[in-house]
């Protein structure tokens, strides 16, 4: 999702929509639910947000609070 750069899959950040419908960062990579991968880059995340990539990936409107917590996580882990 996002820029089309290629990253090693294990360096990508997995976002998951869990069975309760919550959208969050899957830090373990093992959560159940629909997943989407995003680059560990704040810039790519911004692009994905603006293009509504997450909304499309999860077929729902991602709540602002979820976007903010994902954004914070990625900023902490960005390369
Ligand atoms: Zn990217």
Short mmCIF file of C-alpha atoms and ligand atoms in Angstrom, two decimals:
data_model
loop_
_atom_site.label_atom_id
_atom_site.label_comp_id
_atom_site.label_asym_id
_atom_site.label_seq_id
_atom_site.Cartn_x
_atom_site.Cartn_y
_atom_site.Cartn_z
CA UNK A 1 0.00 0.00 0.00
CA UNK A 2 1.30 3.46 -0.70
CA UNK A 3 4.43 4.34 -2.58
CA UNK A 4 5.36 1.18 -4.44
CA UNK A 5 8.82 1.04 -2.91
CA UNK A 6 9.82 -2.46 -2.05
CA UNK A 7 10.65 -3.33 1.49
CA UNK A 8 11.51 -6.57 3.12
CA UNK A 9 8.18 -7.93 4.36
CA UNK A 10 9.39 -8.20 7.91
CA UNK A 11 10.30 -4.51 7.98
CA UNK A 12 6.78 -3.54 6.92
CA UNK A 13 4.27 -2.57 9.55
CA UNK A 14 1.13 -4.67 9.65
CA UNK A 15 -2.13 -2.90 10.35
CA UNK A 16 -5.02 -5.12 11.21
CA UNK A 17 -8.76 -4.78 11.53
CA UNK A 18 -9.49 -7.18 14.33
CA UNK A 19 -12.61 -9.21 14.94
CA UNK A 20 -14.04 -6.37 17.07
CA UNK A 21 -13.66 -4.00 14.11
CA UNK A 22 -10.82 -2.09 15.75
CA UNK A 23 -8.01 -0.97 13.48
CA UNK A 24 -4.61 -1.11 15.08
CA UNK A 25 -0.94 -1.88 14.59
CA UNK A 26 -0.25 -5.59 14.78
CA UNK A 27 3.10 -5.57 16.56
CA UNK A 28 3.36 -9.35 16.72
CA UNK A 29 2.22 -9.99 13.14
CA UNK A 30 -0.07 -12.71 14.43
CA UNK A 31 -3.37 -10.98 15.08
CA UNK A 32 -6.51 -12.33 13.49
CA UNK A 33 -8.39 -10.16 11.07
CA UNK A 34 -7.94 -8.42 7.79
CA UNK A 35 -4.42 -7.05 7.44
CA UNK A 36 -2.67 -4.40 5.37
CA UNK A 37 1.04 -3.68 5.17
CA UNK A 38 2.56 -0.25 5.13
CA UNK A 39 6.15 0.95 4.82
CA UNK A 40 7.90 2.06 7.99
CA UNK A 41 8.01 5.61 6.72
CA UNK A 42 6.08 8.62 8.00
CA UNK A 43 6.05 10.05 4.49
CA UNK A 44 4.45 6.95 2.99
CA UNK A 45 1.95 6.82 5.79
CA UNK A 46 0.89 10.39 5.06
CA UNK A 47 0.43 9.49 1.41
CA UNK A 48 -1.56 6.40 2.27
CA UNK A 49 -3.81 8.46 4.56
CA UNK A 50 -4.37 11.14 1.94
CA UNK A 51 -5.21 8.58 -0.71
CA UNK A 52 -7.47 6.75 1.75
CA UNK A 53 -5.44 3.62 1.22
CA UNK A 54 -6.35 2.31 4.65
CA UNK A 55 -10.04 2.97 4.11
CA UNK A 56 -9.85 1.00 0.89
CA UNK A 57 -7.79 -1.79 2.38
CA UNK A 58 -10.29 -2.27 5.19
CA UNK A 59 -13.41 -1.31 3.24
CA UNK A 60 -14.43 1.06 5.98
CA UNK A 61 -13.70 4.58 7.15
CA UNK A 62 -10.77 4.32 9.51
CA UNK A 63 -11.49 6.43 12.59
CA UNK A 64 -9.24 9.44 13.14
CA UNK A 65 -8.07 8.11 16.51
CA UNK A 66 -6.92 4.88 14.87
CA UNK A 67 -5.04 6.84 12.21
CA UNK A 68 -3.38 8.93 14.90
CA UNK A 69 -2.22 5.96 16.92
CA UNK A 70 -0.91 4.21 13.79
CA UNK A 71 0.84 7.42 12.83
CA UNK A 72 2.50 7.71 16.24
CA UNK A 73 3.61 4.11 16.11
CA UNK A 74 5.15 4.54 12.67
CA UNK A 75 6.92 7.75 13.65
CA UNK A 76 8.52 5.91 16.54
CA UNK A 77 9.56 3.02 14.30
CA UNK A 78 10.27 4.85 11.05
CA UNK A 79 13.59 4.14 9.40
ZN1 LIG B 1 6.42 3.50 1.01
#
